[in-house]
PDB file of C-alpha atoms in Angstrom:
ATOM      1  CA  MET A1032      94.618 100.440 107.899  1.00 47.00           C
ATOM      2  CA  SER A1033      93.349 100.127 104.356  1.00 58.00           C
ATOM      3  CA  ILE A1034      95.643 102.873 103.049  1.00 72.00           C
ATOM      4  CA  GLU A1035      97.476 101.947  99.850  1.00 86.00           C
ATOM      5  CA  TRP A1036      99.044 105.201  98.642  1.00 89.00           C
ATOM      6  CA  CYS A1037      99.180 108.303 100.777  1.00 87.00           C
ATOM      7  CA  ASP A1038     100.177 111.922 100.275  1.00 89.00           C
ATOM      8  CA  HIS A1039     101.748 114.125 102.900  1.00 89.00           C
ATOM      9  CA  ALA A1040     103.503 117.472 103.143  1.00 88.00           C
ATOM     10  CA  CYS A1041     106.834 118.062 104.844  1.00 88.00           C
ATOM     11  CA  LEU A1042     109.995 120.161 104.633  1.00 87.00           C
ATOM     12  CA  VAL A1043     113.110 119.058 102.733  1.00 91.00           C
ATOM     13  CA  ASN A1044     116.153 121.242 103.328  1.00 91.00           C
ATOM     14  CA  GLU A1045     113.744 123.784 104.832  1.00 91.00           C
ATOM     15  CA  ARG A1046     111.745 123.937 101.588  1.00 94.00           C
ATOM     16  CA  PRO A1047     108.095 122.816 101.207  1.00 95.00           C
ATOM     17  CA  ALA A1048     107.791 119.301  99.800  1.00 94.00           C
ATOM     18  CA  ALA A1049     104.895 117.148  98.589  1.00 94.00           C
ATOM     19  CA  VAL A1050     105.444 113.412  99.037  1.00 95.00           C
ATOM     20  CA  ARG A1051     103.435 110.481  97.708  1.00 95.00           C
ATOM     21  CA  VAL A1052     104.397 107.021  98.993  1.00 94.00           C
ATOM     22  CA  ASP A1053     103.297 103.419  98.550  1.00 93.00           C
ATOM     23  CA  PHE A1054     102.159 102.901 102.126  1.00 90.00           C
ATOM     24  CA  ARG A1055     101.680  99.148 101.753  1.00 89.00           C
ATOM     25  CA  ARG A1056     105.384  98.518 101.218  1.00 90.00           C
ATOM     26  CA  HIS A1057     106.306  99.161 104.844  1.00 88.00           C
ATOM     27  CA  GLU A1058     104.709  95.903 105.978  1.00 86.00           C
ATOM     28  CA  HIS A1059     107.114  93.710 103.980  1.00 88.00           C
ATOM     29  CA  ALA A1060     110.153  95.880 103.238  1.00 90.00           C
ATOM     30  CA  PRO A1061     113.036  95.650 102.824  1.00 93.00           C
ATOM     31  CA  HIS A1062     113.230  93.127  99.985  1.00 92.00           C
ATOM     32  CA  ASP A1063     116.601  91.418  99.799  1.00 92.00           C
ATOM     33  CA  GLU A1064     116.498  91.165  96.011  1.00 95.00           C
ATOM     34  CA  LEU A1065     115.816  94.915  95.585  1.00 96.00           C
ATOM     35  CA  ALA A1066     118.890  96.350  97.265  1.00 97.00           C
ATOM     36  CA  PHE A1067     119.424  99.544  95.227  1.00 98.00           C
ATOM     37  CA  ALA A1068     117.550 102.831  95.560  1.00 97.00           C
ATOM     38  CA  LEU A1069     117.163 104.442  92.147  1.00 97.00           C
ATOM     39  CA  TRP A1070     115.399 107.682  91.423  1.00 94.00           C
ATOM     40  CA  LEU A1071     114.565 109.700  88.382  1.00 95.00           C
ATOM     41  CA  ARG A1072     115.041 113.410  89.102  1.00 96.00           C
ATOM     42  CA  LEU A1073     113.440 115.799  86.653  1.00 94.00           C
ATOM     43  CA  ARG A1074     113.139 119.562  86.604  1.00 96.00           C
ATOM     44  CA  LEU A1075     109.659 121.027  86.720  1.00 96.00           C
ATOM     45  CA  ASN A1076     108.891 123.184  83.708  1.00 94.00           C
ATOM     46  CA  ALA A1077     106.735 125.706  85.576  1.00 92.00           C
ATOM     47  CA  PRO A1078     106.990 125.359  89.373  1.00 95.00           C
ATOM     48  CA  ASP A1079     104.943 127.633  91.585  1.00 95.00           C
ATOM     49  CA  ALA A1080     106.433 130.160  93.995  1.00 95.00           C
ATOM     50  CA  ALA A1081     107.003 127.448  96.615  1.00 95.00           C
ATOM     51  CA  GLY A1082     108.878 125.246  94.142  1.00 95.00           C
ATOM     52  CA  LEU A1083     106.018 122.746  93.856  1.00 95.00           C
ATOM     53  CA  ALA A1084     104.081 121.600  90.796  1.00 95.00           C
ATOM     54  CA  THR A1085     101.152 123.701  89.631  1.00 95.00           C
ATOM     55  CA  PRO A1086      97.810 121.905  89.120  1.00 93.00           C
ATOM     56  CA  ALA A1087      98.300 122.055  85.345  1.00 91.00           C
ATOM     57  CA  GLU A1088     101.760 120.497  85.441  1.00 94.00           C
ATOM     58  CA  MET A1089     100.666 117.983  88.054  1.00 93.00           C
ATOM     59  CA  GLU A1090      98.369 116.417  85.469  1.00 93.00           C
ATOM     60  CA  ARG A1091     101.347 115.771  83.210  1.00 94.00           C
ATOM     61  CA  LEU A1092     103.451 114.444  86.080  1.00 94.00           C
ATOM     62  CA  ALA A1093     100.612 112.118  87.063  1.00 93.00           C
ATOM     63  CA  ALA A1094     100.597 110.677  83.546  1.00 94.00           C
ATOM     64  CA  LEU A1095     104.352 110.183  83.725  1.00 94.00           C
ATOM     65  CA  GLU A1096     103.979 108.522  87.112  1.00 94.00           C
ATOM     66  CA  ARG A1097     101.384 106.106  85.757  1.00 92.00           C
ATOM     67  CA  ALA A1098     103.754 105.120  82.966  1.00 92.00           C
ATOM     68  CA  LEU A1099     106.552 104.417  85.447  1.00 92.00           C
ATOM     69  CA  ALA A1100     104.539 102.854  88.257  1.00 90.00           C
ATOM     70  CA  THR A1101     103.278  99.946  86.159  1.00 89.00           C
ATOM     71  CA  ILE A1102     106.789  98.738  85.308  1.00 91.00           C
ATOM     72  CA  GLU A1103     107.855  95.747  87.375  1.00 91.00           C
ATOM     73  CA  ASP A1104     110.237  93.935  85.005  1.00 90.00           C
ATOM     74  CA  GLY A1105     109.506  90.537  86.483  1.00 90.00           C
ATOM     75  CA  GLY A1106     109.746  91.786  90.047  1.00 91.00           C
ATOM     76  CA  ALA A1107     113.123  93.474  89.533  1.00 95.00           C
ATOM     77  CA  ILE A1108     111.698  97.024  89.802  1.00 95.00           C
ATOM     78  CA  ALA A1109     109.425  98.433  92.516  1.00 95.00           C
ATOM     79  CA  TYR A1110     108.080 101.976  92.332  1.00 96.00           C
ATOM     80  CA  VAL A1111     107.724 103.283  95.897  1.00 96.00           C
ATOM     81  CA  GLY A1112     106.880 106.987  95.623  1.00 96.00           C
ATOM     82  CA  ARG A1113     107.814 110.499  94.630  1.00 96.00           C
ATOM     83  CA  CYS A1114     108.883 113.767  96.225  1.00 97.00           C
ATOM     84  CA  THR A1115     108.352 117.198  94.708  1.00 96.00           C
ATOM     85  CA  THR A1116     110.349 120.094  96.130  1.00 96.00           C
ATOM     86  CA  ALA A1117     112.569 123.017  95.116  1.00 96.00           C
ATOM     87  CA  GLY A1118     111.452 122.916  91.474  1.00 96.00           C
ATOM     88  CA  GLN A1119     112.159 119.246  90.903  1.00 96.00           C
ATOM     89  CA  CYS A1120     110.381 115.916  91.216  1.00 96.00           C
ATOM     90  CA  ASP A1121     112.031 112.625  92.203  1.00 96.00           C
ATOM     91  CA  PHE A1122     110.359 109.345  91.212  1.00 97.00           C
ATOM     92  CA  CYS A1123     111.785 106.677  93.491  1.00 97.00           C
ATOM     93  CA  PHE A1124     112.322 102.961  92.890  1.00 97.00           C
ATOM     94  CA  TYR A1125     114.017  99.946  94.437  1.00 97.00           C
ATOM     95  CA  VAL A1126     115.684  97.725  91.876  1.00 97.00           C
ATOM     96  CA  ALA A1127     117.747  94.577  91.570  1.00 96.00           C
ATOM     97  CA  ASP A1128     120.062  95.853  88.815  1.00 96.00           C
ATOM     98  CA  VAL A1129     120.661  99.571  88.292  1.00 95.00           C
ATOM     99  CA  GLU A1130     121.740  99.409  84.633  1.00 94.00           C
ATOM    100  CA  ARG A1131     118.907  97.109  83.611  1.00 95.00           C
ATOM    101  CA  ALA A1132     116.331  99.206  85.474  1.00 94.00           C
ATOM    102  CA  GLY A1133     117.628 102.394  83.868  1.00 91.00           C
ATOM    103  CA  GLU A1134     117.177 100.940  80.408  1.00 92.00           C
ATOM    104  CA  VAL A1135     113.646  99.763  81.092  1.00 93.00           C
ATOM    105  CA  LEU A1136     112.517 102.974  82.761  1.00 92.00           C
ATOM    106  CA  ARG A1137     114.171 105.184  80.151  1.00 90.00           C
ATOM    107  CA  ALA A1138     112.021 103.570  77.477  1.00 91.00           C
ATOM    108  CA  ALA A1139     108.903 104.621  79.387  1.00 89.00           C
ATOM    109  CA  LEU A1140     110.028 108.252  79.220  1.00 91.00           C
ATOM    110  CA  ALA A1141     109.923 108.430  75.433  1.00 88.00           C
ATOM    111  CA  GLY A1142     106.563 110.187  75.490  1.00 89.00           C
ATOM    112  CA  PHE A1143     107.723 112.909  77.866  1.00 93.00           C
ATOM    113  CA  ALA A1144     110.427 114.639  75.876  1.00 92.00           C
ATOM    114  CA  GLU A1145     109.610 118.042  77.375  1.00 93.00           C
ATOM    115  CA  TYR A1146     111.391 117.071  80.592  1.00 93.00           C
ATOM    116  CA  THR A1147     115.093 116.994  81.338  1.00 92.00           C
ATOM    117  CA  TYR A1148     116.158 114.494  83.945  1.00 92.00           C
ATOM    118  CA  GLN A1149     118.987 112.583  85.558  1.00 93.00           C
ATOM    119  CA  TRP A1150     119.347 109.226  87.299  1.00 95.00           C
ATOM    120  CA  LEU A1151     120.638 108.886  90.858  1.00 95.00           C
ATOM    121  CA  HIS A1152     121.228 105.670  92.751  1.00 96.00           C
ATOM    122  CA  HIS A1153     122.977 104.070  95.699  1.00 96.00           C
ATOM    123  CA  ALA A1154     123.036 100.753  97.536  1.00 97.00           C
ATOM    124  CA  ASP A1155     120.254 100.730 100.127  1.00 97.00           C
ATOM    125  CA  PRO A1156     119.562  97.161 101.277  1.00 97.00           C
ATOM    126  CA  GLU A1157     117.742  98.402 104.406  1.00 97.00           C
ATOM    127  CA  TRP A1158     115.429 100.667 102.373  1.00 97.00           C
ATOM    128  CA  ALA A1159     116.475 103.676 104.433  1.00 96.00           C
ATOM    129  CA  HIS A1160     115.388 106.116 101.715  1.00 95.00           C
ATOM    130  CA  TYR A1161     111.884 104.677 101.854  1.00 95.00           C
ATOM    131  CA  PHE A1162     111.522 104.534 105.632  1.00 95.00           C
ATOM    132  CA  GLU A1163     113.447 107.650 106.623  1.00 93.00           C
ATOM    133  CA  PHE A1164     112.577 109.993 103.756  1.00 93.00           C
ATOM    134  CA  LEU A1165     109.397 108.992 101.907  1.00 94.00           C
ATOM    135  CA  PHE A1166     107.420 107.356 104.704  1.00 93.00           C
ATOM    136  CA  PRO A1167     105.443 109.820 106.852  1.00 91.00           C
ATOM    137  CA  ASP A1168     106.793 110.657 110.289  1.00 89.00           C
ATOM    138  CA  PRO A1169     104.537 109.883 113.283  1.00 86.00           C
ATOM    139  CA  ARG A1170     102.817 113.282 113.251  1.00 86.00           C
ATOM    140  CA  ALA A1171     102.124 113.164 109.517  1.00 84.00           C
ATOM    141  CA  LEU A1172     100.892 109.595 109.887  1.00 85.00           C
ATOM    142  CA  GLN A1173      98.293 110.728 112.416  1.00 84.00           C
ATOM    143  CA  VAL A1174      96.924 113.266 109.906  1.00 82.00           C
ATOM    144  CA  ILE A1175      96.717 110.525 107.271  1.00 82.00           C
ATOM    145  CA  VAL A1176      94.863 108.252 109.694  1.00 80.00           C
ATOM    146  CA  ASN A1177      92.475 111.115 110.492  1.00 79.00           C
ATOM    147  CA  ARG A1178      91.643 111.588 106.824  1.00 80.00           C
ATOM    148  CA  GLU A1179      91.144 107.835 106.371  1.00 79.00           C
ATOM    149  CA  LEU A1180      88.712 107.744 109.296  1.00 77.00           C
ATOM    150  CA  ALA A1181      86.762 110.768 108.077  1.00 77.00           C
ATOM    151  CA  ALA A1182      86.561 109.367 104.531  1.00 77.00           C
ATOM    152  CA  GLU A1183      85.237 106.020 105.759  1.00 79.00           C
ATOM    153  CA  LEU A1184      82.582 107.704 107.895  1.00 77.00           C
ATOM    154  CA  ALA A1185      81.589 110.022 105.032  1.00 80.00           C
ATOM    155  CA  LEU A1186      80.914 106.974 102.863  1.00 82.00           C
ATOM    156  CA  ARG A1187      78.460 105.860 105.532  1.00 84.00           C
ATOM    157  CA  GLY A1188      76.633 109.178 105.365  1.00 82.00           C
ATOM    158  CA  ASP A1189      78.336 110.883 108.282  1.00 78.00           C
ATOM    159  CA  ARG A1190      78.184 114.691 108.417  1.00 85.00           C
ATOM    160  CA  ALA A1191      81.628 115.910 109.459  1.00 77.00           C
ATOM    161  CA  GLU A1192      80.374 119.237 110.820  1.00 85.00           C
ATOM    162  CA  ILE A1193      78.237 117.601 113.536  1.00 85.00           C
ATOM    163  CA  ALA A1194      80.028 117.375 116.893  1.00 84.00           C
ATOM    164  CA  ARG A1195      80.094 113.995 118.595  1.00 82.00           C
ATOM    165  CA  PRO A1196      82.146 112.353 121.379  1.00 85.00           C
ATOM    166  CA  GLY A1197      85.633 111.532 120.166  1.00 84.00           C
ATOM    167  CA  ALA A1198      87.830 109.143 122.164  1.00 89.00           C
ATOM    168  CA  HIS A1199      91.649 108.972 122.170  1.00 90.00           C
ATOM    169  CA  TRP A1200      94.041 106.472 123.771  1.00 89.00           C
ATOM    170  CA  ILE A1201      97.481 107.363 125.130  1.00 91.00           C
ATOM    171  CA  HIS A1202     100.013 105.015 126.766  1.00 90.00           C
ATOM    172  CA  PHE A1203     102.644 105.891 129.335  1.00 90.00           C
ATOM    173  CA  GLU A1204     105.659 104.153 130.777  1.00 87.00           C
ATOM    174  CA  ARG A1205     105.063 105.533 134.264  1.00 87.00           C
ATOM    175  CA  GLU A1206     101.908 106.201 136.219  1.00 87.00           C
ATOM    176  CA  LEU A1207     103.131 109.620 137.356  1.00 90.00           C
ATOM    177  CA  GLU A1208     103.456 110.806 133.742  1.00 91.00           C
ATOM    178  CA  ARG A1209     100.010 109.494 132.896  1.00 90.00           C
ATOM    179  CA  ASP A1210      98.449 111.316 135.835  1.00 89.00           C
ATOM    180  CA  ALA A1211     100.203 114.591 134.948  1.00 91.00           C
ATOM    181  CA  PHE A1212      98.919 114.310 131.373  1.00 90.00           C
ATOM    182  CA  ALA A1213      95.406 113.662 132.703  1.00 91.00           C
ATOM    183  CA  VAL A1214      95.533 116.913 134.661  1.00 91.00           C
ATOM    184  CA  ALA A1215      96.655 118.778 131.540  1.00 91.00           C
ATOM    185  CA  VAL A1216      93.883 117.429 129.285  1.00 89.00           C
ATOM    186  CA  ARG A1217      91.156 117.843 131.887  1.00 92.00           C
ATOM    187  CA  SER A1218      91.944 121.553 131.816  1.00 90.00           C
ATOM    188  CA  ARG A1219      91.233 121.387 128.072  1.00 89.00           C
ATOM    189  CA  GLY A1220      87.777 119.916 128.587  1.00 89.00           C
ATOM    190  CA  PHE A1221      88.519 116.195 128.190  1.00 89.00           C
ATOM    191  CA  ALA A1222      86.968 113.509 130.350  1.00 90.00           C
ATOM    192  CA  CYS A1223      89.554 110.921 131.417  1.00 87.00           C
ATOM    193  CA  GLU A1224      89.417 107.234 132.249  1.00 82.00           C
ATOM    194  CA  LEU A1225      92.563 105.876 133.905  1.00 73.00           C
ATOM    195  CA  THR A1226      93.286 102.238 133.109  1.00 69.00           C
ATOM    196  CA  ARG A1227      96.137  99.759 133.117  1.00 62.00           C
ATOM    197  CA  ASP A1228      96.278  98.239 129.664  1.00 57.00           C
ATOM    198  CA  VAL A1229      97.840  94.808 130.056  1.00 52.00           C
ATOM    199  CA  GLU A1230      97.819  94.286 126.272  1.00 55.00           C
ATOM    200  CA  ALA A1231     100.064  97.278 125.636  1.00 49.00           C
ATOM    201  CA  ASP A1232     103.824  97.001 125.418  1.00 51.00           C
ATOM    202  CA  GLU A1233     105.105  96.471 128.946  1.00 64.00           C
ATOM    203  CA  ASP A1234     107.237  99.621 128.694  1.00 69.00           C
ATOM    204  CA  PHE A1235     104.080 101.687 128.105  1.00 72.00           C
ATOM    205  CA  SER A1236     101.512  99.758 130.091  1.00 79.00           C
ATOM    206  CA  PHE A1237      99.737 102.674 131.793  1.00 85.00           C
ATOM    207  CA  ALA A1238      96.869 103.672 129.524  1.00 87.00           C
ATOM    208  CA  LEU A1239      94.573 106.654 129.452  1.00 88.00           C
ATOM    209  CA  ARG A1240      91.325 106.990 127.529  1.00 91.00           C
ATOM    210  CA  ILE A1241      90.127 110.565 127.039  1.00 91.00           C
ATOM    211  CA  GLU A1242      87.012 111.929 125.388  1.00 91.00           C
ATOM    212  CA  ARG A1243      85.632 115.270 124.243  1.00 89.00           C
ATOM    213  CA  ALA A1244      82.954 116.305 121.779  1.00 89.00           C
ATOM    214  CA  THR A1245      84.427 117.346 118.436  1.00 85.00           C
ATOM    215  CA  THR A1246      83.657 117.474 114.730  1.00 84.00           C
ATOM    216  CA  LEU A1247      85.416 115.562 111.973  1.00 81.00           C
ATOM    217  CA  VAL A1248      86.079 118.691 109.918  1.00 81.00           C
ATOM    218  CA  ALA A1249      89.658 118.164 108.759  1.00 80.00           C
ATOM    219  CA  ALA A1250      91.224 121.263 110.299  1.00 81.00           C
ATOM    220  CA  THR A1251      89.468 120.715 113.639  1.00 85.00           C
ATOM    221  CA  LEU A1252      90.252 117.011 113.857  1.00 84.00           C
ATOM    222  CA  ASP A1253      93.875 117.424 112.798  1.00 83.00           C
ATOM    223  CA  GLY A1254      94.376 120.247 115.254  1.00 86.00           C
ATOM    224  CA  GLU A1255      92.981 118.244 118.155  1.00 87.00           C
ATOM    225  CA  VAL A1256      94.906 115.074 117.364  1.00 87.00           C
ATOM    226  CA  LEU A1257      98.228 116.836 116.803  1.00 88.00           C
ATOM    227  CA  GLU A1258      97.779 118.847 119.997  1.00 90.00           C
ATOM    228  CA  LEU A1259      97.278 115.608 121.936  1.00 90.00           C
ATOM    229  CA  PHE A1260     100.140 113.917 120.078  1.00 90.00           C
ATOM    230  CA  ASP A1261     102.556 116.687 121.070  1.00 90.00           C
ATOM    231  CA  LEU A1262     101.199 116.951 124.609  1.00 90.00           C
ATOM    232  CA  ALA A1263     101.575 113.197 125.097  1.00 89.00           C
ATOM    233  CA  ALA A1264     105.179 113.328 123.870  1.00 90.00           C
ATOM    234  CA  ALA A1265     105.913 116.210 126.270  1.00 91.00           C
ATOM    235  CA  HIS A1266     104.696 113.990 129.128  1.00 92.00           C
ATOM    236  CA  GLY A1267     106.653 110.935 127.985  1.00 89.00           C
ATOM    237  CA  GLY A1268     103.585 109.270 126.481  1.00 89.00           C
ATOM    238  CA  ASP A1269     102.709 107.587 123.205  1.00 89.00           C
ATOM    239  CA  TYR A1270      99.553 108.727 121.391  1.00 89.00           C
ATOM    240  CA  ASP A1271      97.805 105.627 120.076  1.00 83.00           C
ATOM    241  CA  GLY A1272      94.902 107.044 118.068  1.00 79.00           C
TER     242      GLY A1272
END
C-alpha cells in the first residue's frame, strides 16, 4: 500500500480516541538504536464533549505536531504518531537517549506556551507501544485500505455512488469452514468461486473468491467489508481484501 500516515478511531479505556500513526514504520521497526518510547502528554485547552480536540484546537495541535515531527536529531529521534483521548493528546516518539531527546523536543515547544504538558517514557526495544497501541487493529486497517482504494479510484474519475461488481478474497484452514462460509454469504447475495490457493500460507490454503455489486460510498463499502471480515473470523477464516 502507498499509505504513509493514517488516521483511525478506536476506544482507549472505553473512551473515544483519535489516533494518527506513521504507517510506514511498521515495515522496518523496531530499530535497535531507538529503544525508548517517549511521549509528550499535553492537556487540551477546550476538548469537546467526547474528550477529543475541536476543529479549532486541532489546527493549533497540527502546527505543534509539524514542529515536533521534523525533529530527527541525527536519527536519534523518530516521531511515530499521536493519540487524542479523554481531554489530552500524546505525541509519541522512539528515541536513543531520553534526556537528550527531551531537551531537543522541549525547545520546539517554546512557541506553544498555552499548553501544559508532561513527559513519559519507558524502555520499549520491541516497539510494543507502536504496534500494540498506535498501529490500527485488523478491522481498522481494513477501513483504511477501503479509503485508500476509493481515493485512488476517485483520482481516476470514478463515481463512488455507481454500483459495480466488487470481489473479496477469504482464506480458510479447512475446507469445511470455507464451504460453511460460502453458504452464509450466498444467502447475502454473493456469488462464490471455490478455489485452492497454493500461494497462500499452507495453514490457510483453501481460498474463496466472492463477488456482489456494490458502491464505493464510504459507509456502504466499510459496512460490507467489516461484515465479511467478522463473518470470516466467525468461520475460522482470514479476510484478505
